[in-house]
PDB file of C-alpha atoms in Angstrom:
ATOM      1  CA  UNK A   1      -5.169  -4.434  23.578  1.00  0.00           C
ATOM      2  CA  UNK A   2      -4.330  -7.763  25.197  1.00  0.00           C
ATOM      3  CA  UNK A   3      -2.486 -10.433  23.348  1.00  0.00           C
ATOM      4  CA  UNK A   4      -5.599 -12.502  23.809  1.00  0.00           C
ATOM      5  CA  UNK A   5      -7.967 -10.426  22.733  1.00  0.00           C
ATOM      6  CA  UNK A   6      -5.575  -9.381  19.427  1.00  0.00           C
ATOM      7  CA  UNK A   7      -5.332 -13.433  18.979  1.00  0.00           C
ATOM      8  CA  UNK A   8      -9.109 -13.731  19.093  1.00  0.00           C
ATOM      9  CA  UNK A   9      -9.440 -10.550  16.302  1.00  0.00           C
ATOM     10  CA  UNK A  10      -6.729 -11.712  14.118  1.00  0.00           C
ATOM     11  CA  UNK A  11      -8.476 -15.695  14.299  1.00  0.00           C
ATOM     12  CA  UNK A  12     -11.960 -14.102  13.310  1.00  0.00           C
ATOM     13  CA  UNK A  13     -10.709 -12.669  10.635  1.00  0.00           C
ATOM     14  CA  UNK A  14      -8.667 -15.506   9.182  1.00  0.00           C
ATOM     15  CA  UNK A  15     -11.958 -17.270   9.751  1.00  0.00           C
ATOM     16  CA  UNK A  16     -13.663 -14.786   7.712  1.00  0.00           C
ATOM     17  CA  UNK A  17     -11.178 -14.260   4.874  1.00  0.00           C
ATOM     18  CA  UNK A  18      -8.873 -17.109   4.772  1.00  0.00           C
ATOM     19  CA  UNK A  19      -6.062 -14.748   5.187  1.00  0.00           C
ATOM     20  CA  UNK A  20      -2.947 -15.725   7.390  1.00  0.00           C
ATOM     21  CA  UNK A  21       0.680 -14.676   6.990  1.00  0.00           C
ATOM     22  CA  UNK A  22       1.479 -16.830   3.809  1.00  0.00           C
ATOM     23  CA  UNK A  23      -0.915 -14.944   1.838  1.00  0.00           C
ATOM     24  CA  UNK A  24       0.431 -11.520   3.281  1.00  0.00           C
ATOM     25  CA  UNK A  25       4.006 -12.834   1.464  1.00  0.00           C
ATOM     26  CA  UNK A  26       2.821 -13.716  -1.674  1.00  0.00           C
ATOM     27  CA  UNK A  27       0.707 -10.535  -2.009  1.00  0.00           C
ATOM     28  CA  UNK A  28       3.493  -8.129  -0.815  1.00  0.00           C
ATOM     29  CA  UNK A  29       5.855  -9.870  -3.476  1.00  0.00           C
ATOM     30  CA  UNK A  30       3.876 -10.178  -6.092  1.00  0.00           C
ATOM     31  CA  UNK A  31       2.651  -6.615  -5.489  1.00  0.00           C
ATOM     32  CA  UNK A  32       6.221  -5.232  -5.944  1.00  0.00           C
ATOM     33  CA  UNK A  33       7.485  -7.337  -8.314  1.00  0.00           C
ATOM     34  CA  UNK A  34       4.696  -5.643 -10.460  1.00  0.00           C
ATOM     35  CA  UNK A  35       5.815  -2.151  -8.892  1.00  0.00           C
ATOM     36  CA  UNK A  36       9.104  -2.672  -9.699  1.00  0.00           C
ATOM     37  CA  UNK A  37       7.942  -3.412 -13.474  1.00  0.00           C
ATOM     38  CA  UNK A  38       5.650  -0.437 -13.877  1.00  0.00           C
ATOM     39  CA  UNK A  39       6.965   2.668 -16.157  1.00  0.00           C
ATOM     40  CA  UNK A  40       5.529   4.963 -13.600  1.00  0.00           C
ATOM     41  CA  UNK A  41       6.111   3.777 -10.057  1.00  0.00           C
ATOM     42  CA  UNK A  42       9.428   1.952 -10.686  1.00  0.00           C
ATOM     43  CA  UNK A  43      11.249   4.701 -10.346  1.00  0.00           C
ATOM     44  CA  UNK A  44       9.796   6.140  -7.605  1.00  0.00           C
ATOM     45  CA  UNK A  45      10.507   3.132  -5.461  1.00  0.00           C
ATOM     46  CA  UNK A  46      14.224   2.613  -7.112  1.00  0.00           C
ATOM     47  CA  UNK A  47      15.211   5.755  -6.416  1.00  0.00           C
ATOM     48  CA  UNK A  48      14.165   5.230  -2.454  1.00  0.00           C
ATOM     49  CA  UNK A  49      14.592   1.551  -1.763  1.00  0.00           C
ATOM     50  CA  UNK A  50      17.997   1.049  -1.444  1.00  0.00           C
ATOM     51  CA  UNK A  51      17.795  -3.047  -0.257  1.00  0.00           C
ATOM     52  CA  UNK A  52      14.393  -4.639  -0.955  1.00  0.00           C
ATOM     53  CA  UNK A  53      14.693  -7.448   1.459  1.00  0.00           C
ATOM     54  CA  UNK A  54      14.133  -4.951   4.727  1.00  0.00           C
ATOM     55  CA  UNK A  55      11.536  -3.400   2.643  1.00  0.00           C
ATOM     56  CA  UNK A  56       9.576  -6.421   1.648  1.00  0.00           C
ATOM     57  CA  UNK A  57       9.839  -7.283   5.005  1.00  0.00           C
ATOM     58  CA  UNK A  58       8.274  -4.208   6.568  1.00  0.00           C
ATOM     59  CA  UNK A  59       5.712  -4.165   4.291  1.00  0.00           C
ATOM     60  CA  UNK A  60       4.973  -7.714   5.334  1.00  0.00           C
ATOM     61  CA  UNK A  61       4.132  -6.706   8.641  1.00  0.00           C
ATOM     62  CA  UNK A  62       2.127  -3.681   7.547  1.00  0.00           C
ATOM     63  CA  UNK A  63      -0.084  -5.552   5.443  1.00  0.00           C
ATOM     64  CA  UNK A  64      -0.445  -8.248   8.691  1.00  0.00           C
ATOM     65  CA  UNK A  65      -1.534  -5.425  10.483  1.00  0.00           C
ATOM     66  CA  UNK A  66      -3.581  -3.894   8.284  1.00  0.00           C
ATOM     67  CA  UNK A  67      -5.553  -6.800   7.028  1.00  0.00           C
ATOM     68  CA  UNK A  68      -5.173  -9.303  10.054  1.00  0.00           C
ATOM     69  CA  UNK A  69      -4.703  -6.448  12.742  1.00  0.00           C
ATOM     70  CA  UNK A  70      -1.974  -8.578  13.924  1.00  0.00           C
ATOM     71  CA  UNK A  71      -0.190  -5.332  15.182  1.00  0.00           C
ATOM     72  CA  UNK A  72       3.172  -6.872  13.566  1.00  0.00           C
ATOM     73  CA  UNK A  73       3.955  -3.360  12.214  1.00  0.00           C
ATOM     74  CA  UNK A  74       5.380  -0.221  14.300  1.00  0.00           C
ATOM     75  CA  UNK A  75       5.917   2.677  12.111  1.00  0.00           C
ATOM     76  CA  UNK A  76       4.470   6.243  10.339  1.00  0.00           C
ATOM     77  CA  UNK A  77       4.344   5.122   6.786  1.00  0.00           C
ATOM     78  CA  UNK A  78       2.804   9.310   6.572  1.00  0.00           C
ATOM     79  CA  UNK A  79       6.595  10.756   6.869  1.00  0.00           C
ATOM     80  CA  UNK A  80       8.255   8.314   4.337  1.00  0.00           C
ATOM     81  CA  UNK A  81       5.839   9.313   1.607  1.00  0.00           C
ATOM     82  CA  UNK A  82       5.769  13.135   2.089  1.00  0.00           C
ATOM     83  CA  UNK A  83       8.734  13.848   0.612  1.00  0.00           C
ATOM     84  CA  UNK A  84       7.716  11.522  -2.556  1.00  0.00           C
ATOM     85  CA  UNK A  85       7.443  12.800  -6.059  1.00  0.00           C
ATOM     86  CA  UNK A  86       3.914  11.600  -6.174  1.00  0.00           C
ATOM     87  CA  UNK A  87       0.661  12.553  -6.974  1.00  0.00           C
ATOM     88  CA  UNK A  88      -2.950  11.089  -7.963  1.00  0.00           C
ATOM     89  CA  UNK A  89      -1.594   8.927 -10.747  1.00  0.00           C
ATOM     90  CA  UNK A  90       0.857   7.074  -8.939  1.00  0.00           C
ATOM     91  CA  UNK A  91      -1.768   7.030  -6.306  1.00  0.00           C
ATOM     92  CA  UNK A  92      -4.059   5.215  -8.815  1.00  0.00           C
ATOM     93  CA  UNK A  93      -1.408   3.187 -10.467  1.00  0.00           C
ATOM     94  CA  UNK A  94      -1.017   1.579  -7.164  1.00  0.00           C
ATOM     95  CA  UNK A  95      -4.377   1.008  -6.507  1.00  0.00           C
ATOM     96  CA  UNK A  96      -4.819  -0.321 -10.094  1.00  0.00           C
ATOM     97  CA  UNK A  97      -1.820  -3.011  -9.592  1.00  0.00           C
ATOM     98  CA  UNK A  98      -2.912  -4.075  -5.894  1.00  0.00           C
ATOM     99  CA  UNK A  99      -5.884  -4.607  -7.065  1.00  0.00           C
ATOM    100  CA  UNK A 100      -5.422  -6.810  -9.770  1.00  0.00           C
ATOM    101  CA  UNK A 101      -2.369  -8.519  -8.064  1.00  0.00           C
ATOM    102  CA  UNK A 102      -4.770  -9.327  -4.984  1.00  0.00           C
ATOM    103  CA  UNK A 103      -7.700 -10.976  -7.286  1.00  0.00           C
ATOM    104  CA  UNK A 104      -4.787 -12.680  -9.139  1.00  0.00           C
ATOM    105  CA  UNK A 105      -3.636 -14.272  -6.002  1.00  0.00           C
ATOM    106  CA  UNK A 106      -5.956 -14.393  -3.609  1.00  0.00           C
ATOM    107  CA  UNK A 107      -9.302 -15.659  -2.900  1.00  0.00           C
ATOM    108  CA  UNK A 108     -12.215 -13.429  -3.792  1.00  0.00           C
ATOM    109  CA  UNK A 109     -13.659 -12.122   0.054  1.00  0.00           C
ATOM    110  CA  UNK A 110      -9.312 -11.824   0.759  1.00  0.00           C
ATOM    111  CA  UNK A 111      -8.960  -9.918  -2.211  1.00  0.00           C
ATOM    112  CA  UNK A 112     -11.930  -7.936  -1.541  1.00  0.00           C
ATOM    113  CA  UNK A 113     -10.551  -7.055   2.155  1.00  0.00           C
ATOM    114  CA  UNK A 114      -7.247  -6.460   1.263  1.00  0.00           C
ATOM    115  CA  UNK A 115      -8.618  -3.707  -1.352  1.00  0.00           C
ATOM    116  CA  UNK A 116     -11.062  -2.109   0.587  1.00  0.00           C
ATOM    117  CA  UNK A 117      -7.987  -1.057   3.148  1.00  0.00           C
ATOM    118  CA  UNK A 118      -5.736  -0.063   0.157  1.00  0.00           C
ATOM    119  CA  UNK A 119      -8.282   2.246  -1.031  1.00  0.00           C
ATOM    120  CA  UNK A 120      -8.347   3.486   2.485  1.00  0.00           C
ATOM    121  CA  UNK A 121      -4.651   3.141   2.631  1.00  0.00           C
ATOM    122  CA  UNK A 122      -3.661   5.113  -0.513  1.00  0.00           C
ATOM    123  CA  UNK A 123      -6.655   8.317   0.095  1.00  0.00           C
ATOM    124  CA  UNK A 124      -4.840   8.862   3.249  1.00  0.00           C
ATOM    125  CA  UNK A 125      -1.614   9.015   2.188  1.00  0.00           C
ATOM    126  CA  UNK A 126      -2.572  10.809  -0.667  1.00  0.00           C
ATOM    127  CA  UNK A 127      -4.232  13.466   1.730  1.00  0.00           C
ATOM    128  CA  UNK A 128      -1.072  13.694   3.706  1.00  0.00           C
ATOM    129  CA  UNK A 129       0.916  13.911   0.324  1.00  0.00           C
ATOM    130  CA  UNK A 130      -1.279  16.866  -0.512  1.00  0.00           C
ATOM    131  CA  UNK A 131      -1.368  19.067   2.782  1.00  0.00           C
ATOM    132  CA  UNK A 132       2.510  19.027   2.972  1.00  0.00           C
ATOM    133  CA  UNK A 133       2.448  20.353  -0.561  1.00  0.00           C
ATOM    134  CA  UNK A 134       0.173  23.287   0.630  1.00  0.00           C
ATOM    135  CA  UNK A 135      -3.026  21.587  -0.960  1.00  0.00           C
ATOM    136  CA  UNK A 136      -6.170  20.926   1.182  1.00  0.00           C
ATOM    137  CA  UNK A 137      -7.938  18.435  -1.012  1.00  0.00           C
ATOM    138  CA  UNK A 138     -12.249  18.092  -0.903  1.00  0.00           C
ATOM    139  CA  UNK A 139     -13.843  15.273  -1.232  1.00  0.00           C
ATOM    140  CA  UNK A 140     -13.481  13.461  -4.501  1.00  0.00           C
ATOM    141  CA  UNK A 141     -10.519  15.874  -5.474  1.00  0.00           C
ATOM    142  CA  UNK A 142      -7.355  14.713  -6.325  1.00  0.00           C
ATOM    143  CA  UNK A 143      -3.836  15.432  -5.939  1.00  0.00           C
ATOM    144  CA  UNK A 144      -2.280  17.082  -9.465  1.00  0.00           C
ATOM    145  CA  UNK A 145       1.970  18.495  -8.979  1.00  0.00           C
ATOM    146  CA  UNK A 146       2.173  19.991 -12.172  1.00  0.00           C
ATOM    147  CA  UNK A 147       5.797  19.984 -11.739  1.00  0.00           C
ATOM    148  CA  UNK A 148       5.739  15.943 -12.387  1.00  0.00           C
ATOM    149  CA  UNK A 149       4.261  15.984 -15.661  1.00  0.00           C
ATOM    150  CA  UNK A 150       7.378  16.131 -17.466  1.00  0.00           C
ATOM    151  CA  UNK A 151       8.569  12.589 -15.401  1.00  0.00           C
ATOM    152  CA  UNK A 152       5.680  10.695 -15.747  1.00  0.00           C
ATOM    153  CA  UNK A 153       5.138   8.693 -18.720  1.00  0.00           C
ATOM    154  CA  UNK A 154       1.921   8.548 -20.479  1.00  0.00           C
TER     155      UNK A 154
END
């Protein structure tokens, strides 16, 4: 894709949404400061974010590309959440807290784009989770590893 014809996709859809890269920031943060909080995915992340300033970062640009397709991110989020002890909850957990820390600070049609790719976002990853695990998933199914039950919290 040329740079002007990126320029011209990410412009249309700041026109459409009213998102631009101060948004992204305040989403991304807010997101994990509620992540951080949260009895179920905290320690997921604290046990495999060493410094959260690189972190934030790169999740800065992934969000950019993903909602602004600002093509700011360069990466294979798939291999850093393979070897996660995950499964449909924390999928859902993280669904649950993007989606009420996007209405919470953004605009309504933001929000609403922002969660329509996290949805996206977090079935893919949750296939990929699954099929490295030896489970093919059908539509609607979700990912259970009985083996987490006794970590997660209620």
């Amino acid at each position: 894709m040329t740079d002007s014809r990126r320029a011209d996709i990410v412009s249309a859809i700041q026109a459409e949404t009213g998102i631009d890269e101060t948004m992204i920031h305040d989403l991304v943060h807010g997101f994990y400061d509620r992540v951080r909080r949260d009895d179920l995915l905290g320690p997921v992340f604290e046990a495999h974010v060493d410094d959260w300033t690189p972190h934030l970062e790169r999740m800065c640009e992934f969000w950019s590309s993903v909602a602004l397709m600002s093509g700011r991110y360069h990466g294979r989020p798939m291999p850093k959440h393979l070897p996660l002890p995950v499964d449909g909850r924390h999928f859902d957990r993280w669904l649950r807290l993007f989606e009420e820390t996007a209405r919470d600070l953004c605009p309504p049609r933001a929000a609403d784009h922002f969660i329509e790719r996290a949805h996206r976002i977090a079935e893919s990853l949750e296939l990929g989770v699954a099929s490295a695990h030896g489970v093919i998933l059908m539509k609607g199914e979700r990912l259970h590893r009985p083996e987490l039950d006794a970590r997660s919290p209620s």
